[in-house]
Amino acid sequence: ASFVTLLAFIIVIFGAGDRVARIIIASPAVNPKGLNAQLIRFACKLASIVAGVIVFLEGGHYLGIPVTTLLASAGIGGLAVALAAQDTLKTLFGTIMLLADKPFRVGERIIFGKYDGVVEDIGLRSTKIRLLTGHQAHIPNDELARSDIENVGRRPHIRRTATIEMPAHTPVAKVKRALQIVRAAVDKHEG
C-alpha cells in the first residue's frame, strides 16, 4: 500500500507540473505557439521530474530501501537510457539551444539550407516550416541548432538590385542620358 501511495504521489506531481504549465501559458502575455511557451512546458516537466525523483528516493528510503542502492540503480538506469536515447537527447538539447538563442519565432520567415518558408510551430522535437511552395517541412531542432539560419523576417529593409543592360554599340550620349535618368529616379529616394 505504501508503494502504491508513493507511485500515486509521483503521478500527481507530474500532473501538477503539467497543470502549472497550462495555467502559465494561458495568460495573455504568453504566445501558446511561441518559444516561451515551449520553454515554460520544458521547465515545468523538468521540475516535475526532479520532484518525482526526490519523492521516489525519499519514499524508497521510507520503505526501507537504502538510498545508496536507489542512487546506484538510478545511475545505471540513467546511463542505459542515455545511451539508448542519444538521438532524442541531441534533439532535446537542440531545442534548449533554440529556446535560449531564439533565432526565430512563430510567423517569421527563415531560410535554412534548402528550406525557405514561414515558421508555423516550434515543438520539443522539431520545427514546422510552411515552405513558399505550400508544403510543410518538419526539421529536427538539433539540425536547426547547429546550422546557419537566415531570419528574413527580422530584416530592417529589403534590398533591391537591378542590372541595366545596354548593347555594346550604344552611343556615349545615350549611355550618359540613361545614367542621368537612373540617378534622377534614385536621388532623394527614402530607401
mmCIF file of C-alpha atoms in Angstrom:
data_model
loop_
_atom_site.group_PDB
_atom_site.id
_atom_site.type_symbol
_atom_site.label_atom_id
_atom_site.label_comp_id
_atom_site.label_asym_id
_atom_site.label_seq_id
_atom_site.Cartn_x
_atom_site.Cartn_y
_atom_site.Cartn_z
ATOM 1 C CA ALA A 1 0.000 0.000 0.000
ATOM 2 C CA SER A 2 2.853 2.366 0.768
ATOM 3 C CA PHE A 3 4.454 1.659 -2.602
ATOM 4 C CA VAL A 4 1.161 2.310 -4.444
ATOM 5 C CA THR A 5 0.750 5.552 -2.481
ATOM 6 C CA LEU A 6 4.286 6.564 -3.470
ATOM 7 C CA LEU A 7 3.578 5.903 -7.156
ATOM 8 C CA ALA A 8 0.271 7.771 -6.958
ATOM 9 C CA PHE A 9 2.016 10.750 -5.385
ATOM 10 C CA ILE A 10 4.618 10.778 -8.180
ATOM 11 C CA ILE A 11 1.824 10.706 -10.793
ATOM 12 C CA VAL A 12 0.120 13.620 -9.018
ATOM 13 C CA ILE A 13 3.404 15.571 -9.140
ATOM 14 C CA PHE A 14 3.662 15.044 -12.929
ATOM 15 C CA GLY A 15 0.029 16.070 -13.374
ATOM 16 C CA ALA A 16 0.517 19.177 -11.221
ATOM 17 C CA GLY A 17 3.571 20.210 -13.266
ATOM 18 C CA ASP A 18 1.569 19.891 -16.483
ATOM 19 C CA ARG A 19 -1.311 21.883 -14.976
ATOM 20 C CA VAL A 20 1.008 24.676 -13.783
ATOM 21 C CA ALA A 21 2.472 24.925 -17.300
ATOM 22 C CA ARG A 22 -1.023 25.194 -18.826
ATOM 23 C CA ILE A 23 -2.045 27.919 -16.360
ATOM 24 C CA ILE A 24 1.068 29.992 -17.082
ATOM 25 C CA ILE A 25 0.712 29.574 -20.863
ATOM 26 C CA ALA A 26 -2.976 30.557 -20.708
ATOM 27 C CA SER A 27 -2.008 34.073 -19.622
ATOM 28 C CA PRO A 28 -2.304 36.706 -22.384
ATOM 29 C CA ALA A 29 1.395 37.604 -22.097
ATOM 30 C CA VAL A 30 2.492 34.218 -23.478
ATOM 31 C CA ASN A 31 2.039 33.139 -27.103
ATOM 32 C CA PRO A 32 0.882 29.494 -26.854
ATOM 33 C CA LYS A 33 2.809 28.556 -30.012
ATOM 34 C CA GLY A 34 5.943 30.564 -29.270
ATOM 35 C CA LEU A 35 9.308 29.631 -27.867
ATOM 36 C CA ASN A 36 8.466 30.965 -24.404
ATOM 37 C CA ALA A 37 5.530 28.559 -24.150
ATOM 38 C CA GLN A 38 7.824 25.675 -25.089
ATOM 39 C CA LEU A 39 10.352 26.832 -22.514
ATOM 40 C CA ILE A 40 7.639 27.005 -19.832
ATOM 41 C CA ARG A 41 6.447 23.478 -20.702
ATOM 42 C CA PHE A 42 10.007 22.179 -20.649
ATOM 43 C CA ALA A 43 10.834 23.863 -17.322
ATOM 44 C CA CYS A 44 7.656 22.515 -15.686
ATOM 45 C CA LYS A 45 8.345 18.990 -16.978
ATOM 46 C CA LEU A 46 11.929 19.183 -15.724
ATOM 47 C CA ALA A 47 10.772 20.449 -12.316
ATOM 48 C CA SER A 48 8.211 17.614 -12.165
ATOM 49 C CA ILE A 49 10.873 15.031 -12.977
ATOM 50 C CA VAL A 50 13.242 16.413 -10.323
ATOM 51 C CA ALA A 51 10.433 16.494 -7.736
ATOM 52 C CA GLY A 52 9.357 12.969 -8.746
ATOM 53 C CA VAL A 53 12.906 11.635 -8.333
ATOM 54 C CA ILE A 54 13.231 13.290 -4.928
ATOM 55 C CA VAL A 55 9.894 11.836 -3.800
ATOM 56 C CA PHE A 56 10.918 8.411 -5.157
ATOM 57 C CA LEU A 57 14.232 8.485 -3.301
ATOM 58 C CA GLU A 58 12.655 9.683 -0.062
ATOM 59 C CA GLY A 59 9.769 7.229 -0.411
ATOM 60 C CA GLY A 60 12.170 4.380 -1.134
ATOM 61 C CA HIS A 61 14.128 5.291 1.967
ATOM 62 C CA TYR A 62 10.856 5.319 3.936
ATOM 63 C CA LEU A 63 10.002 1.873 2.530
ATOM 64 C CA GLY A 64 13.313 0.511 3.770
ATOM 65 C CA ILE A 65 15.328 0.565 0.546
ATOM 66 C CA PRO A 66 18.778 2.101 1.121
ATOM 67 C CA VAL A 67 19.270 5.441 -0.681
ATOM 68 C CA THR A 68 22.685 4.347 -1.979
ATOM 69 C CA THR A 69 21.070 1.357 -3.690
ATOM 70 C CA LEU A 70 18.400 3.607 -5.216
ATOM 71 C CA LEU A 71 21.009 6.111 -6.427
ATOM 72 C CA ALA A 72 23.225 3.391 -7.868
ATOM 73 C CA SER A 73 20.330 1.762 -9.705
ATOM 74 C CA ALA A 74 19.149 5.184 -10.910
ATOM 75 C CA GLY A 75 22.662 5.956 -12.164
ATOM 76 C CA ILE A 76 22.952 2.680 -14.059
ATOM 77 C CA GLY A 77 19.414 3.032 -15.393
ATOM 78 C CA GLY A 78 20.092 6.630 -16.393
ATOM 79 C CA LEU A 79 23.227 5.595 -18.271
ATOM 80 C CA ALA A 80 21.335 2.874 -20.129
ATOM 81 C CA VAL A 81 18.532 5.275 -21.029
ATOM 82 C CA ALA A 82 21.052 7.936 -22.131
ATOM 83 C CA LEU A 83 22.836 5.503 -24.426
ATOM 84 C CA ALA A 84 19.567 4.223 -25.866
ATOM 85 C CA ALA A 85 18.141 7.690 -26.382
ATOM 86 C CA GLN A 86 21.135 9.568 -27.812
ATOM 87 C CA ASP A 87 19.204 10.966 -30.774
ATOM 88 C CA THR A 88 16.336 12.049 -28.545
ATOM 89 C CA LEU A 89 18.747 13.753 -26.163
ATOM 90 C CA LYS A 90 20.503 15.504 -29.088
ATOM 91 C CA THR A 91 17.147 16.813 -30.240
ATOM 92 C CA LEU A 92 16.234 17.865 -26.700
ATOM 93 C CA PHE A 93 19.490 19.784 -26.269
ATOM 94 C CA GLY A 94 18.967 21.315 -29.716
ATOM 95 C CA THR A 95 15.570 22.503 -28.523
ATOM 96 C CA ILE A 96 17.150 24.003 -25.412
ATOM 97 C CA MET A 97 19.665 25.849 -27.605
ATOM 98 C CA LEU A 98 16.847 27.209 -29.785
ATOM 99 C CA LEU A 99 14.937 28.295 -26.697
ATOM 100 C CA ALA A 100 17.991 30.046 -25.308
ATOM 101 C CA ASP A 101 19.129 31.757 -28.537
ATOM 102 C CA LYS A 102 15.674 32.498 -30.021
ATOM 103 C CA PRO A 103 16.947 32.784 -33.617
ATOM 104 C CA PHE A 104 13.342 32.885 -34.891
ATOM 105 C CA ARG A 105 9.732 32.993 -33.719
ATOM 106 C CA VAL A 106 6.461 31.604 -34.985
ATOM 107 C CA GLY A 107 5.337 33.607 -38.007
ATOM 108 C CA GLU A 108 8.810 34.668 -39.142
ATOM 109 C CA ARG A 109 10.263 33.674 -42.497
ATOM 110 C CA ILE A 110 13.577 31.815 -42.302
ATOM 111 C CA ILE A 111 15.985 30.235 -44.755
ATOM 112 C CA PHE A 112 17.678 27.071 -43.541
ATOM 113 C CA GLY A 113 19.678 25.023 -46.029
ATOM 114 C CA LYS A 114 17.316 24.185 -48.865
ATOM 115 C CA TYR A 115 14.235 25.239 -46.876
ATOM 116 C CA ASP A 116 12.709 28.703 -47.270
ATOM 117 C CA GLY A 117 9.428 29.407 -45.522
ATOM 118 C CA VAL A 118 7.440 30.687 -42.558
ATOM 119 C CA VAL A 119 7.765 29.066 -39.112
ATOM 120 C CA GLU A 120 4.399 27.585 -38.081
ATOM 121 C CA ASP A 121 5.246 25.753 -34.869
ATOM 122 C CA ILE A 122 8.258 25.138 -32.652
ATOM 123 C CA GLY A 123 7.951 21.858 -30.808
ATOM 124 C CA LEU A 124 10.172 19.979 -28.397
ATOM 125 C CA ARG A 125 11.352 17.640 -31.166
ATOM 126 C CA SER A 126 11.028 19.558 -34.412
ATOM 127 C CA THR A 127 10.072 22.854 -36.001
ATOM 128 C CA LYS A 128 7.337 23.050 -38.648
ATOM 129 C CA ILE A 129 8.013 25.363 -41.579
ATOM 130 C CA ARG A 130 5.467 26.197 -44.287
ATOM 131 C CA LEU A 131 7.592 26.421 -47.418
ATOM 132 C CA LEU A 132 6.958 29.054 -50.075
ATOM 133 C CA THR A 133 5.740 26.222 -52.332
ATOM 134 C CA GLY A 134 2.959 25.491 -49.826
ATOM 135 C CA HIS A 135 4.437 22.257 -48.477
ATOM 136 C CA GLN A 136 5.148 21.777 -44.786
ATOM 137 C CA ALA A 137 8.584 20.659 -43.626
ATOM 138 C CA HIS A 138 9.433 19.223 -40.200
ATOM 139 C CA ILE A 139 13.052 19.930 -39.290
ATOM 140 C CA PRO A 140 14.617 18.368 -36.164
ATOM 141 C CA ASN A 141 15.651 21.049 -33.682
ATOM 142 C CA ASP A 142 19.174 19.636 -33.306
ATOM 143 C CA GLU A 143 19.797 20.318 -37.023
ATOM 144 C CA LEU A 144 18.496 23.870 -36.647
ATOM 145 C CA ALA A 145 20.608 24.465 -33.537
ATOM 146 C CA ARG A 146 23.902 23.520 -35.203
ATOM 147 C CA SER A 147 23.373 25.169 -38.600
ATOM 148 C CA ASP A 148 23.194 28.647 -40.033
ATOM 149 C CA ILE A 149 19.709 30.157 -40.138
ATOM 150 C CA GLU A 150 18.899 33.277 -42.117
ATOM 151 C CA ASN A 151 15.975 35.069 -40.490
ATOM 152 C CA VAL A 152 14.353 37.010 -43.329
ATOM 153 C CA GLY A 153 11.531 38.167 -41.039
ATOM 154 C CA ARG A 154 13.874 40.342 -38.938
ATOM 155 C CA ARG A 155 15.500 42.286 -41.749
ATOM 156 C CA PRO A 156 15.452 46.088 -41.344
ATOM 157 C CA HIS A 157 14.819 46.684 -45.044
ATOM 158 C CA ILE A 158 14.515 44.919 -48.387
ATOM 159 C CA ARG A 159 17.417 45.443 -50.716
ATOM 160 C CA ARG A 160 16.698 45.520 -54.413
ATOM 161 C CA THR A 161 19.356 45.092 -57.054
ATOM 162 C CA ALA A 162 18.882 45.584 -60.743
ATOM 163 C CA THR A 163 21.085 45.234 -63.770
ATOM 164 C CA ILE A 164 20.529 47.616 -66.631
ATOM 165 C CA GLU A 165 21.919 46.175 -69.832
ATOM 166 C CA MET A 166 22.681 48.139 -72.974
ATOM 167 C CA PRO A 167 24.072 46.960 -76.276
ATOM 168 C CA ALA A 168 27.843 47.368 -76.598
ATOM 169 C CA HIS A 169 27.481 49.674 -79.601
ATOM 170 C CA THR A 170 25.240 52.238 -77.769
ATOM 171 C CA PRO A 171 26.482 55.817 -78.338
ATOM 172 C CA VAL A 172 28.131 57.556 -75.373
ATOM 173 C CA ALA A 173 25.477 60.297 -75.317
ATOM 174 C CA LYS A 174 22.697 57.727 -74.829
ATOM 175 C CA VAL A 175 24.664 55.983 -72.058
ATOM 176 C CA LYS A 176 25.129 59.315 -70.244
ATOM 177 C CA ARG A 177 21.409 60.102 -70.676
ATOM 178 C CA ALA A 178 20.487 56.656 -69.277
ATOM 179 C CA LEU A 179 22.713 57.313 -66.248
ATOM 180 C CA GLN A 180 21.007 60.686 -65.691
ATOM 181 C CA ILE A 181 17.560 59.042 -65.780
ATOM 182 C CA VAL A 182 18.581 56.331 -63.303
ATOM 183 C CA ARG A 183 20.287 58.820 -60.939
ATOM 184 C CA ALA A 184 17.218 61.090 -61.046
ATOM 185 C CA ALA A 185 14.979 58.123 -60.197
ATOM 186 C CA VAL A 186 17.002 57.102 -57.114
ATOM 187 C CA ASP A 187 18.025 60.605 -55.980
ATOM 188 C CA LYS A 188 16.434 61.512 -52.621
ATOM 189 C CA HIS A 189 14.668 58.137 -52.521
ATOM 190 C CA GLU A 190 13.870 57.101 -48.929
ATOM 191 C CA GLY A 191 15.413 53.664 -49.419
#
